[in-house]
Amino acid sequence: MATLAQPRTPVTPPTYAEITRDVAATLGNPSRGYYILLGFVLTVLAIGVGALLYQIRFGLGVAGYTPPVMWGVYITNFVFWVGIAHSGTLISAILYLFRSAWRTAVYRTAEAMTVFAVLTAGLFPLIHIGRIWYAYWLFPYPNQRQLWINFKSPLVFDVFAVSTYLTVSTLFLIVGLIPDIAAVRDVATGWRKKLYRITALGWRGTDQQWRHYLKAYLYLAALATPLVLSVHSVVSWDFAVSIVPGWHATIFAPYFVAGAIYSGVALVVTLLVPLRKVFRMERYITGDHFDNLAKLLMLTGFIVGYAYATEYFLAWYSGNQFERAAFWNRAFGDYWWATWTMIICNAFLPLFLIFRKVRRSIPAMFVLSLFVNLGMWFERFVIIVVSLSHEYEPYAFGHYTPSWVEWAILCGSFAWFFTWFLLFAKNFPTVSISEVKEIIPMPRKGRAHT
Amino acid sequence: MTKRVLLAAGVLGVGAALVALRYGAPSAGLRAQQDTTAARSAYVAPVDVDTARLPGPKQPVFYRHDIHAGQYEMDCRYCHFAAEVSRSPGMPTLSTCMGCHLVAGAGNPEVEKVRAAYNEGRPIEWIEIHRLPPFVQFPHNLHVAADLTCQDCHGPIERMPQVYQYASLKMGWCLDCHHEEDVTTECTVCHY
Amino acid sequence: MDRRRFLEVLGVTGGGTAALAGCSTDQVEKLIPYLVPPEHQVPGVATYYATTCRECPAGCGLHVRVREGRAVKVEGNPESPVNRGRLCARGQASLQGLYNPDRVRGPMARTADGRFEPITWDEAIARLAERLAAASGDQIWFVTGHETGTFDRLVDEWLNGLRSNRRVVHEPFAYEALRRANRDVFNVSALPTYDFAAATYVLSFGTDFLETWVSPVEHARGFSAGHGFAEGRMGRYVHIEPRMSMTAMSADEWIAPVPGSEALLALALAHIIMRDRGAAVPPDALRLRALLAAHTPQGAAARTGVAVETIERLAREFAAGPSLAVAGGIGAQHPQAHVTAAAVNVLNYVAGNVGRTVRFGPEPTVAFGGGYGDLADLTRAMREGRVGVLLVHGANPAYASPAGLGFTDAMGRVGFTVSFARFLDETAMAAHLILPDHDPLEQWNDAEPRANVTALQQPVMQPVFDTRQTGDILLAMARRMGGRVGARFTAGSYKEYLQQSWQALQRRLRNSQPFDVFWAEALQRGGIVTESPPRPVRLGIGAAGAIGEATIWAAPDEPFTLIAYPSPVLHDGRGANRPWLQELPDPVTKVTWSTWVEIHPATARRLGIAEGDFVEVTSAAGTVTAPAYLYPGLREDVVAMPTGQGHTAFGRYAQGRGANVYHLLSAEPMAFGGVAHYAAVTIRNTGRHERLAKTEGRNRQMGRGIARATTLGALVGSETPEAAHEEHAAHAAPVPERIEHILDEWQEAQYAEARRGNYAGEHPRWAMAIDLSRCTGCSACVTACYAENNIPTVGPALVRHGREMSWLRIERYFEGGEHGEPLETRVIPMLCQHCGNAPCEPVCPVFAAYHTPDGLNAQVYNRCVGTRYCSNNCPYKVRYFNWFDYQAPQDPTFAWPEPLHWLLNPDVTVRAKGVMEKCTFCVQRIRGVQHEARLADRPLRDGDVVTACQQTCPSDAIVFGDLNDPTSRVHDLAADRRGYRVLEELNTRPAITYLQKVRNTREA
Amino acid sequence: MSKPPGGLLAAYRHVDAATRAIRGLKDLGYKDFTVYTPAPNHEVNAAVGHRVSPVRLWTLVGGLTGCVTGFAMTLWMSYDWPIVVGGKPLGSVIPYVVIAFELTVLFGAAATIAGLLFHAWRNARPAGYDPRFTDDMIGIFVPCPVERRPAVQEILRSAGAEEVRVET
């Protein structure tokens, strides 16, 4: 965290009243542009849903699966979205524990992104399984068959990890929202006022409330921190626990966690740039914030790059012919293009962040974040698909290309995510009012007592 | 007058059937019936029953187990001939029915249906009541050999004017018994 | 019991074969009992009927498993001396002939506008009778397939009654060359029996004796007995052919001479033997001395391209022990094939093999009659309008004859054509009247496949459709027409007629039993076997002439020689409408559902042809286009194509797939009266491309030691074992002794913990051993597995996506073949290894994959949710996923169109969409036997449980049994020094032990 | 719930003023007054001077419960119907750690929220409140009977309240 320098606070810090007003302003009645955007997103979502129904009707064969590649784009998406989620919790929980003040302006966006990303990720295991109508068998509920589930299976780990993560991050988001909703409640009018009155749960900001609130928030953060690290470790074990060459590696947990945060921070940047513009938050989300996010990107990016190198080194050093073949195939086999996309986007592009100019240039950051997102999606694709296509049995090697159904559902998943995000951004404060206020000293009559 | 004659004929026919049965090895069905010997003369199937009230689906022919298996105490295997030797119990062929009903039960509209079907050479399409999903293998012969009576799974069939599903036939139901009797609960015993 | 009722009876156990649906018991199912109890049919209990396979002339004995009155599985009849209980893929698929959805369902007549419309039998017979009455005797022609029994006689007599002798036998693989050679050299027109078991040295001159030639299953058994490694001994087999056929894949040495020059090689060998042995050769052979003297090894070497040393060596080896040389395979049937065959006859004779490994039976009651020549005559007659009525039974000349012959067009000039075809094949399509015959499994008949064997056919079930046995029609016709022909036949039905001829047979055999007894026994055993000593044959007068005219077929000036080799799967094309056979990967190329052109990689590189490029093959006779397959097992100046595809009719599975290689063959009958399967061709890349529907990923095993081989020398200790193996061992992650020990104990402990699932007290550990020195890659086991386990066929599109469902696949790997060293092919049957530490099990979230106490790696279909993790984690890639619904009639992927679904095994669940499935070691058979044993209160004995693959394996390569039983065969084999487990360094502890292939590289 | 007692409500714009008022009240011996702040403010907290919130106990108990539940459930279910997979022990504790951990977090978080709701919302609705308190003003509500109001009002005013009004 050494890289996270305290931002120099804005030249003229906004007064409490201004903060409330500015944030409340973002909740005004939506513009036409907003509705057009929402409409577009919903259309794409509908297409995705259509593709899914088609797949359920005729079977998974409509996807491009080609044995031995039994996992494809769906699991890739799952890992991708779970990964996205991580940065949110990192910024809101871990940085909270580290008391880094700069997070206050951005953490709400990140946290919302977390919840919606997990919500999206959670869909993919379902979309991916052959008999989605029996998905509930994955939970240990008492049934007349007297059967339980296999807790040795990494997939069951996933079930628990992802559902826990979804619950906890949602609670965390809601708890953080309460005082802010109360704040906008007291300035809002019309139906929104009703909405906020209910959702604020009667918050008034009394000394008693703040006292318990702060403790609870602290402990939630304390719980969320190991959780966020565990979730992607668990996801990585889906692969590391198996015997597939290219999967079976001890480095996977840290490698995946770093990658997760990397991709997550990238998406935060992708979201913040337009948000800042549309909501006129330039005063709150400043170059400092992007600078810090960039440093985060740089750090995690370097870890990821290092992990790539380690993988190849170990494949060679282990002398295991299967590992060697797998990695040779990654770099120079049918899927070389995917591999090199991933390496360039994830390991080389972040090097530009060394330059302060790039870090503080919003357009540059935006473009860079897009590339990182692309690269991280391909990282998962390479790890999953390419490893599976060349396993132990040469006779059974195969080549997989996704079908239109898979692409449609991938787009649908982005639409699903943005539907939630758009609805949230327009109806709930995307910048934490109380926490921004907290770091700004309140006005005083006389000189501060010592 | 004619009624009495027919009844006598019926009793004769069934008597013949029972004699024929004594040669069979003593089995579940048989024992089930010996248990009830005390109540032998006691049980007389009701002459008229309210078919509308009876549980279970309405069969094309109102065949009454309570008369055949109950009152006349015919052995189950007389009709369900394969229960001991095969995974499936076997459905009686029409010629089995006609064994008795050539003489017995004339005038009874239900019996007439059977005769008509036989003469037209068209089998009767009974509605299946005890139905297992196709991915379950249930060998009747092993369960008969394991000293289960038909009634254990099919209920007091000899008191049913119209057969209905007695047990749930769900996996849990099978397991309960398998646990009690400490029989294997190995999945591939039933599922393959 | 008519068909309607039969269908109803099926309803009784319809459930057993129905879909793996949810547990919904709400839908109403009907129970439809029999009207009258059929004899020995207990619902739920299988009955077996003995009959005879008619998929090819070999005439293997069958046991047909019948459940609830429908045949559900065919297996070999152990009592038949031909196949001894084993069966090939084509035999296994005969069931799909019986239940083929494209069968002709009743008599049909062609209408004015050329369509077929159903008519009644009476009307059909009336029409035929009237036509026959109108036609004069010599205008009535009758084409049949190869018939060797009573039906053959019936047809002759019947024609005779009509004052016609226009009988044509059309069998595409009729071995005319071989028969001609036998006539010339030995004055016998019959085919001998070949004793591969007795031969320690086998020399094949382009003869695919393990695929289609004469009696493949019998040969496979003999070959594996003689060539399989046992007690440090095994035979040696050298194959001489420009192409490495499936048979050649089992050879210890493959020699590719100049196409068409094998005869010279054979004669050179004879020459050397004669030279070295002097007077040791049979005296009458000395007559040939002068002739053979001309065929020096040097001369042969010059023209065959085989080194002199090699020739000399071959001769030494051949002369050494009881040896056997075979020729006359269809794949080597070039214009001078009869010379090759004659030369090989001489070679055998000189080496003293005749009467030892080549035995001629007593004068056969029926010669393997006819040939392509007759068909050519018929065609001429048709064209000249000399054919009034043409009757076609059991033959499809319109497809299986060179296009140049113009058979189909000629048929247009025939007054009235009657087809007795079971399917709407090309010939039937051109007929005026179709009187569908019973399927062989529905009919009474007999056959004499070879000397001393008279096999019976009996109906194993009620006819599926409204068909009638041709024999009965002929008799009915005769009765109807009365007069001369009517007088001849006293039999009321063909069955009666058959029994009459069997009464005659009984008299001939001086069998004193009452006929009923004799007949009943014959029915039970599936026929009768007589004993008679081999007939001594001498060298005939024609011998000298036969080899004298050794004008070798001049290799053409065209750049390439095409070999139109017989498909081991589709045979002459009659198998093309069986989905099992279409989906069965060709044993050599692993391609399914299509035709291909085999081209040597070097040639392809030269011509810029990649695999899957459509190449246009042009011969003097015509042009066909098919995708290229790069095959190193070819001479560079040779291209090869299989027979069997390119049907223009013959039902949904056959029609419009691949190309018909007959279009490239010359219509001119060769000197020996057959079709030449060699042709001079040019090839051109059309630029069109298609991904071949093949099941193979990579054809090299990258030194992973999956299919391992060693040499005889290494085993008996004079040579070092093979390199690949060593290299492999180097890569294996070494597990310390101590750890091994701990793992073992631990694993045992785990079984102990699962006592509650214990099946019967001290439970077995099921295991399998597969001897690669016996496996020939014939793939019979694959089809048997499809038949036993209700495996759906998925079609070419899905095969291209690697979605074939075959639980058991034969992997074919190449070794060497590059820069100089000889090409070696290895095959290994790959199925679920039922690992002790199965990686697939712990990753399943719902326990659908788990380990049974008796060592099976079980898959509970109805528990599976389809995460497919198990398949990812399976190193052997033997788990198969139901990507689509193969059992829903409304879905495009429906695999069992009515009545095909009748062959579903009622003891095996049909898997639903979205679940994983895999080899279960035929758990239904295991449980079945265990149930019986428990009811009979006896312990299981080794050999009680026989898996479908093991049961059918013609070369007895598969052994299944209980590893815990120290007396079991599999227990011994698991400890065999050749034994290894695939990828055992992963510590998966497979239950399948493979015994290394052994190559006899001993060169004398 | 019964109507809360009436009292005085003061609003402050400046934090030092507010703290002065709080101290004044405490000197007078007032304990049950309520302070509204738009955001957590350490000066105010210091002035009010609360003990540590008991919510942390809820977290602890919840977490422990989750951990125990995790191990108990996995192990019991493994032995309830023993099924061997991949030759592994029926109850393999190591993989079960993952489940136990996740349940620890889940239960811990749930308990924390429960604790928060329980403590922070108990009698959190005194009579006096003003919307500005969530915006930019600090509010102090002192419930007191009519006769003592003048004294309290004096303290609040002198501390520098923008306004003081009576709430009933």
mmCIF file of N, CA and C in Angstrom, chain A residues 56-61 63-68 70-71 128-131 137-138 148-150 153 155-156 238 242-244 322 325 388 390-395 397, chain C residues 590 695 697-698 700 704 706 801-803 809 811 813 842-845 847 861-869 871-873 875 877 883-884 891 913-915 985:
data_model
loop_
_atom_site.group_PDB
_atom_site.id
_atom_site.type_symbol
_atom_site.label_atom_id
_atom_site.label_comp_id
_atom_site.label_asym_id
_atom_site.label_seq_id
_atom_site.Cartn_x
_atom_site.Cartn_y
_atom_site.Cartn_z
ATOM 1 N N ILE A 56 -31.249 -23.827 -23.706
ATOM 2 C CA ILE A 56 -31.928 -24.731 -22.769
ATOM 3 C C ILE A 56 -32.842 -25.672 -23.537
ATOM 4 N N ARG A 57 -33.470 -25.169 -24.590
ATOM 5 C CA ARG A 57 -34.406 -26.009 -25.343
ATOM 6 C C ARG A 57 -33.676 -27.151 -26.059
ATOM 7 N N PHE A 58 -32.598 -26.820 -26.776
ATOM 8 C CA PHE A 58 -31.982 -27.833 -27.632
ATOM 9 C C PHE A 58 -30.779 -28.500 -26.993
ATOM 10 N N GLY A 59 -30.254 -27.951 -25.927
ATOM 11 C CA GLY A 59 -29.107 -28.576 -25.291
ATOM 12 C C GLY A 59 -27.842 -27.778 -25.518
ATOM 13 N N LEU A 60 -26.831 -28.091 -24.708
ATOM 14 C CA LEU A 60 -25.592 -27.318 -24.742
ATOM 15 C C LEU A 60 -24.852 -27.445 -26.063
ATOM 16 N N GLY A 61 -25.295 -28.389 -26.883
ATOM 17 C CA GLY A 61 -24.628 -28.568 -28.170
ATOM 18 C C GLY A 61 -24.661 -27.311 -29.019
ATOM 19 N N ALA A 63 -23.872 -24.517 -28.160
ATOM 20 C CA ALA A 63 -22.622 -23.795 -27.901
ATOM 21 C C ALA A 63 -21.502 -24.528 -28.641
ATOM 22 N N GLY A 64 -20.358 -23.876 -28.737
ATOM 23 C CA GLY A 64 -19.309 -24.418 -29.610
ATOM 24 C C GLY A 64 -18.488 -25.553 -29.042
ATOM 25 N N TYR A 65 -18.862 -26.029 -27.868
ATOM 26 C CA TYR A 65 -18.037 -27.033 -27.190
ATOM 27 C C TYR A 65 -17.561 -28.131 -28.137
ATOM 28 N N THR A 66 -16.289 -28.409 -28.095
ATOM 29 C CA THR A 66 -15.709 -29.504 -28.860
ATOM 30 C C THR A 66 -14.851 -30.327 -27.921
ATOM 31 N N PRO A 67 -15.329 -31.489 -27.488
ATOM 32 C CA PRO A 67 -14.496 -32.275 -26.595
ATOM 33 C C PRO A 67 -13.087 -32.417 -27.172
ATOM 34 N N PRO A 68 -12.036 -32.380 -26.376
ATOM 35 C CA PRO A 68 -12.055 -32.415 -24.918
ATOM 36 C C PRO A 68 -12.281 -31.061 -24.246
ATOM 37 N N MET A 70 -14.386 -29.063 -22.565
ATOM 38 C CA MET A 70 -15.718 -29.178 -21.982
ATOM 39 C C MET A 70 -16.138 -27.895 -21.280
ATOM 40 N N TRP A 71 -15.162 -27.029 -21.014
ATOM 41 C CA TRP A 71 -15.474 -25.722 -20.441
ATOM 42 C C TRP A 71 -15.046 -24.681 -21.456
ATOM 43 N N HIS A 128 -23.954 -22.700 -17.695
ATOM 44 C CA HIS A 128 -22.959 -23.652 -18.203
ATOM 45 C C HIS A 128 -23.363 -25.101 -17.971
ATOM 46 N N ILE A 129 -24.129 -25.388 -16.934
ATOM 47 C CA ILE A 129 -24.371 -26.806 -16.635
ATOM 48 C C ILE A 129 -25.403 -27.401 -17.591
ATOM 49 N N GLY A 130 -25.332 -28.717 -17.722
ATOM 50 C CA GLY A 130 -26.151 -29.396 -18.714
ATOM 51 C C GLY A 130 -27.620 -29.408 -18.350
ATOM 52 N N ARG A 131 -27.916 -29.522 -17.061
ATOM 53 C CA ARG A 131 -29.321 -29.600 -16.664
ATOM 54 C C ARG A 131 -29.615 -28.503 -15.652
ATOM 55 N N TRP A 137 -29.664 -28.910 -6.965
ATOM 56 C CA TRP A 137 -29.021 -30.085 -6.357
ATOM 57 C C TRP A 137 -27.634 -29.749 -5.823
ATOM 58 N N LEU A 138 -27.107 -28.596 -6.230
ATOM 59 C CA LEU A 138 -25.758 -28.234 -5.786
ATOM 60 C C LEU A 138 -25.752 -27.737 -4.350
ATOM 61 N N TRP A 148 -26.596 -36.141 -0.019
ATOM 62 C CA TRP A 148 -25.930 -34.867 0.235
ATOM 63 C C TRP A 148 -25.016 -34.556 -0.930
ATOM 64 N N ILE A 149 -24.264 -33.464 -0.789
ATOM 65 C CA ILE A 149 -23.378 -33.100 -1.898
ATOM 66 C C ILE A 149 -21.936 -33.401 -1.518
ATOM 67 N N ASN A 150 -21.065 -33.320 -2.513
ATOM 68 C CA ASN A 150 -19.676 -33.719 -2.335
ATOM 69 C C ASN A 150 -18.827 -32.500 -1.975
ATOM 70 N N SER A 153 -15.587 -31.388 -3.722
ATOM 71 C CA SER A 153 -15.543 -30.852 -5.082
ATOM 72 C C SER A 153 -15.349 -29.343 -5.072
ATOM 73 N N LEU A 155 -16.198 -27.332 -7.083
ATOM 74 C CA LEU A 155 -17.407 -26.637 -7.547
ATOM 75 C C LEU A 155 -18.308 -26.313 -6.365
ATOM 76 N N VAL A 156 -18.299 -27.193 -5.361
ATOM 77 C CA VAL A 156 -19.088 -26.896 -4.168
ATOM 78 C C VAL A 156 -18.434 -25.743 -3.399
ATOM 79 N N ASP A 238 -10.635 -24.341 -8.595
ATOM 80 C CA ASP A 238 -11.364 -25.114 -9.608
ATOM 81 C C ASP A 238 -10.375 -25.697 -10.603
ATOM 82 N N SER A 242 -7.322 -29.652 -10.162
ATOM 83 C CA SER A 242 -7.456 -30.699 -11.177
ATOM 84 C C SER A 242 -6.080 -31.182 -11.622
ATOM 85 N N ILE A 243 -6.083 -32.167 -12.544
ATOM 86 C CA ILE A 243 -4.793 -32.682 -13.020
ATOM 87 C C ILE A 243 -4.501 -32.221 -14.443
ATOM 88 N N VAL A 244 -5.252 -31.242 -14.900
ATOM 89 C CA VAL A 244 -5.058 -30.790 -16.275
ATOM 90 C C VAL A 244 -3.732 -30.037 -16.389
ATOM 91 N N PHE A 322 4.178 -33.257 -20.026
ATOM 92 C CA PHE A 322 2.806 -32.818 -20.307
ATOM 93 C C PHE A 322 2.702 -31.310 -20.117
ATOM 94 N N ALA A 325 4.472 -29.560 -22.950
ATOM 95 C CA ALA A 325 3.678 -29.588 -24.181
ATOM 96 C C ALA A 325 2.542 -28.574 -24.083
ATOM 97 N N LEU A 388 -7.293 -27.196 -21.902
ATOM 98 C CA LEU A 388 -8.141 -28.377 -22.122
ATOM 99 C C LEU A 388 -7.929 -28.977 -23.507
ATOM 100 N N HIS A 390 -5.358 -29.451 -25.224
ATOM 101 C CA HIS A 390 -4.196 -30.356 -25.333
ATOM 102 C C HIS A 390 -3.888 -30.951 -23.973
ATOM 103 N N GLU A 391 -4.531 -32.062 -23.667
ATOM 104 C CA GLU A 391 -4.240 -32.694 -22.372
ATOM 105 C C GLU A 391 -3.297 -33.876 -22.541
ATOM 106 N N TYR A 392 -3.674 -34.998 -21.977
ATOM 107 C CA TYR A 392 -2.745 -36.135 -21.941
ATOM 108 C C TYR A 392 -2.826 -37.015 -23.178
ATOM 109 N N GLU A 393 -4.028 -37.165 -23.708
ATOM 110 C CA GLU A 393 -4.307 -38.200 -24.707
ATOM 111 C C GLU A 393 -4.242 -37.578 -26.107
ATOM 112 N N PRO A 394 -3.112 -37.728 -26.830
ATOM 113 C CA PRO A 394 -2.993 -37.016 -28.111
ATOM 114 C C PRO A 394 -4.136 -37.331 -29.076
ATOM 115 N N TYR A 395 -4.607 -38.569 -29.044
ATOM 116 C CA TYR A 395 -5.688 -38.940 -29.961
ATOM 117 C C TYR A 395 -6.903 -38.068 -29.715
ATOM 118 N N PHE A 397 -7.018 -34.879 -28.688
ATOM 119 C CA PHE A 397 -6.884 -33.425 -28.772
ATOM 120 C C PHE A 397 -8.019 -32.855 -29.612
ATOM 121 N N LYS C 590 -9.748 -43.517 -39.409
ATOM 122 C CA LYS C 590 -10.570 -42.957 -38.336
ATOM 123 C C LYS C 590 -11.579 -41.930 -38.850
ATOM 124 N N THR C 695 -12.457 -38.971 -35.968
ATOM 125 C CA THR C 695 -12.498 -38.934 -34.504
ATOM 126 C C THR C 695 -11.110 -38.757 -33.916
ATOM 127 N N GLY C 697 -7.574 -36.858 -33.002
ATOM 128 C CA GLY C 697 -6.983 -35.546 -32.797
ATOM 129 C C GLY C 697 -5.600 -35.488 -33.398
ATOM 130 N N ARG C 698 -4.694 -36.254 -32.817
ATOM 131 C CA ARG C 698 -3.328 -36.285 -33.329
ATOM 132 C C ARG C 698 -2.936 -37.735 -33.520
ATOM 133 N N ARG C 700 0.141 -39.022 -33.615
ATOM 134 C CA ARG C 700 1.410 -39.437 -33.000
ATOM 135 C C ARG C 700 1.241 -39.353 -31.497
ATOM 136 N N ARG C 704 4.418 -40.486 -25.303
ATOM 137 C CA ARG C 704 3.731 -40.562 -24.017
ATOM 138 C C ARG C 704 3.444 -42.001 -23.614
ATOM 139 N N ILE C 706 1.438 -44.331 -24.648
ATOM 140 C CA ILE C 706 0.044 -44.751 -24.465
ATOM 141 C C ILE C 706 -0.152 -46.133 -25.072
ATOM 142 N N HIS C 801 -17.363 -32.025 -34.560
ATOM 143 C CA HIS C 801 -17.186 -31.298 -33.305
ATOM 144 C C HIS C 801 -16.657 -32.214 -32.198
ATOM 145 N N GLY C 802 -16.229 -33.402 -32.577
ATOM 146 C CA GLY C 802 -15.683 -34.321 -31.574
ATOM 147 C C GLY C 802 -16.726 -34.805 -30.594
ATOM 148 N N ARG C 803 -17.994 -34.824 -31.011
ATOM 149 C CA ARG C 803 -19.052 -35.163 -30.060
ATOM 150 C C ARG C 803 -19.559 -36.583 -30.242
ATOM 151 N N ARG C 809 -13.288 -46.546 -27.863
ATOM 152 C CA ARG C 809 -12.760 -46.129 -29.157
ATOM 153 C C ARG C 809 -11.427 -46.838 -29.368
ATOM 154 N N GLU C 811 -7.868 -46.232 -30.589
ATOM 155 C CA GLU C 811 -6.914 -45.191 -30.966
ATOM 156 C C GLU C 811 -5.852 -45.796 -31.862
ATOM 157 N N TYR C 813 -2.210 -45.003 -33.538
ATOM 158 C CA TYR C 813 -1.038 -44.125 -33.545
ATOM 159 C C TYR C 813 -0.010 -44.627 -34.545
ATOM 160 N N PRO C 842 -13.726 -37.081 -7.430
ATOM 161 C CA PRO C 842 -13.856 -36.066 -6.372
ATOM 162 C C PRO C 842 -14.336 -34.717 -6.871
ATOM 163 N N VAL C 843 -14.231 -34.449 -8.157
ATOM 164 C CA VAL C 843 -14.612 -33.118 -8.629
ATOM 165 C C VAL C 843 -16.108 -32.998 -8.897
ATOM 166 N N CYS C 844 -16.827 -34.115 -8.850
ATOM 167 C CA CYS C 844 -18.266 -34.017 -9.105
ATOM 168 C C CYS C 844 -18.970 -33.477 -7.864
ATOM 169 N N PRO C 845 -19.689 -32.367 -8.002
ATOM 170 C CA PRO C 845 -20.309 -31.762 -6.822
ATOM 171 C C PRO C 845 -21.450 -32.595 -6.247
ATOM 172 N N PHE C 847 -21.863 -36.178 -6.467
ATOM 173 C CA PHE C 847 -21.631 -37.615 -6.331
ATOM 174 C C PHE C 847 -22.217 -38.417 -7.491
ATOM 175 N N TYR C 861 -26.491 -41.535 -13.954
ATOM 176 C CA TYR C 861 -26.974 -40.570 -14.948
ATOM 177 C C TYR C 861 -28.023 -39.647 -14.346
ATOM 178 N N ASN C 862 -28.935 -40.217 -13.582
ATOM 179 C CA ASN C 862 -30.055 -39.403 -13.127
ATOM 180 C C ASN C 862 -29.646 -38.446 -12.027
ATOM 181 N N ARG C 863 -28.422 -38.556 -11.513
ATOM 182 C CA ARG C 863 -27.955 -37.603 -10.516
ATOM 183 C C ARG C 863 -27.140 -36.496 -11.187
ATOM 184 N N CYS C 864 -26.647 -36.757 -12.377
ATOM 185 C CA CYS C 864 -25.720 -35.833 -13.039
ATOM 186 C C CYS C 864 -26.428 -34.512 -13.380
ATOM 187 N N VAL C 865 -25.767 -33.394 -13.070
ATOM 188 C CA VAL C 865 -26.327 -32.102 -13.470
ATOM 189 C C VAL C 865 -25.576 -31.527 -14.671
ATOM 190 N N GLY C 866 -24.471 -32.153 -15.022
ATOM 191 C CA GLY C 866 -23.788 -31.750 -16.245
ATOM 192 C C GLY C 866 -22.792 -30.615 -16.099
ATOM 193 N N THR C 867 -21.980 -30.654 -15.038
ATOM 194 C CA THR C 867 -20.934 -29.623 -14.936
ATOM 195 C C THR C 867 -19.759 -29.935 -15.858
ATOM 196 N N ARG C 868 -19.618 -31.190 -16.242
ATOM 197 C CA ARG C 868 -18.582 -31.651 -17.167
ATOM 198 C C ARG C 868 -17.176 -31.528 -16.589
ATOM 199 N N TYR C 869 -17.087 -31.269 -15.290
ATOM 200 C CA TYR C 869 -15.759 -31.182 -14.665
ATOM 201 C C TYR C 869 -15.082 -32.545 -14.734
ATOM 202 N N SER C 871 -15.146 -34.739 -16.948
ATOM 203 C CA SER C 871 -14.514 -34.979 -18.248
ATOM 204 C C SER C 871 -13.214 -34.193 -18.370
ATOM 205 N N ASN C 872 -13.213 -32.957 -17.888
ATOM 206 C CA ASN C 872 -11.965 -32.191 -17.912
ATOM 207 C C ASN C 872 -10.879 -32.922 -17.156
ATOM 208 N N ASN C 873 -11.262 -33.532 -16.047
ATOM 209 C CA ASN C 873 -10.264 -34.101 -15.153
ATOM 210 C C ASN C 873 -9.932 -35.543 -15.502
ATOM 211 N N PRO C 875 -7.882 -37.990 -17.544
ATOM 212 C CA PRO C 875 -6.708 -37.952 -18.420
ATOM 213 C C PRO C 875 -6.904 -38.764 -19.691
ATOM 214 N N LYS C 877 -9.814 -39.107 -21.326
ATOM 215 C CA LYS C 877 -10.861 -38.504 -22.164
ATOM 216 C C LYS C 877 -11.852 -39.561 -22.658
ATOM 217 N N TRP C 883 -24.773 -33.691 -25.562
ATOM 218 C CA TRP C 883 -24.900 -32.275 -25.954
ATOM 219 C C TRP C 883 -26.310 -31.956 -26.394
ATOM 220 N N PHE C 884 -26.990 -32.966 -26.941
ATOM 221 C CA PHE C 884 -28.346 -32.742 -27.434
ATOM 222 C C PHE C 884 -29.245 -33.838 -26.891
ATOM 223 N N ASP C 891 -36.640 -33.637 -32.087
ATOM 224 C CA ASP C 891 -35.358 -32.942 -32.198
ATOM 225 C C ASP C 891 -34.588 -33.417 -33.425
ATOM 226 N N LYS C 913 -30.651 -35.559 -22.246
ATOM 227 C CA LYS C 913 -29.909 -34.354 -22.619
ATOM 228 C C LYS C 913 -29.222 -33.777 -21.392
ATOM 229 N N GLY C 914 -27.964 -33.416 -21.565
ATOM 230 C CA GLY C 914 -27.278 -32.679 -20.512
ATOM 231 C C GLY C 914 -26.628 -33.520 -19.434
ATOM 232 N N VAL C 915 -26.500 -34.833 -19.641
ATOM 233 C CA VAL C 915 -25.814 -35.642 -18.629
ATOM 234 C C VAL C 915 -24.568 -36.279 -19.238
ATOM 235 N N GLU C 985 1.767 -42.893 -14.306
ATOM 236 C CA GLU C 985 2.542 -41.966 -13.471
ATOM 237 C C GLU C 985 1.638 -40.919 -12.826
#
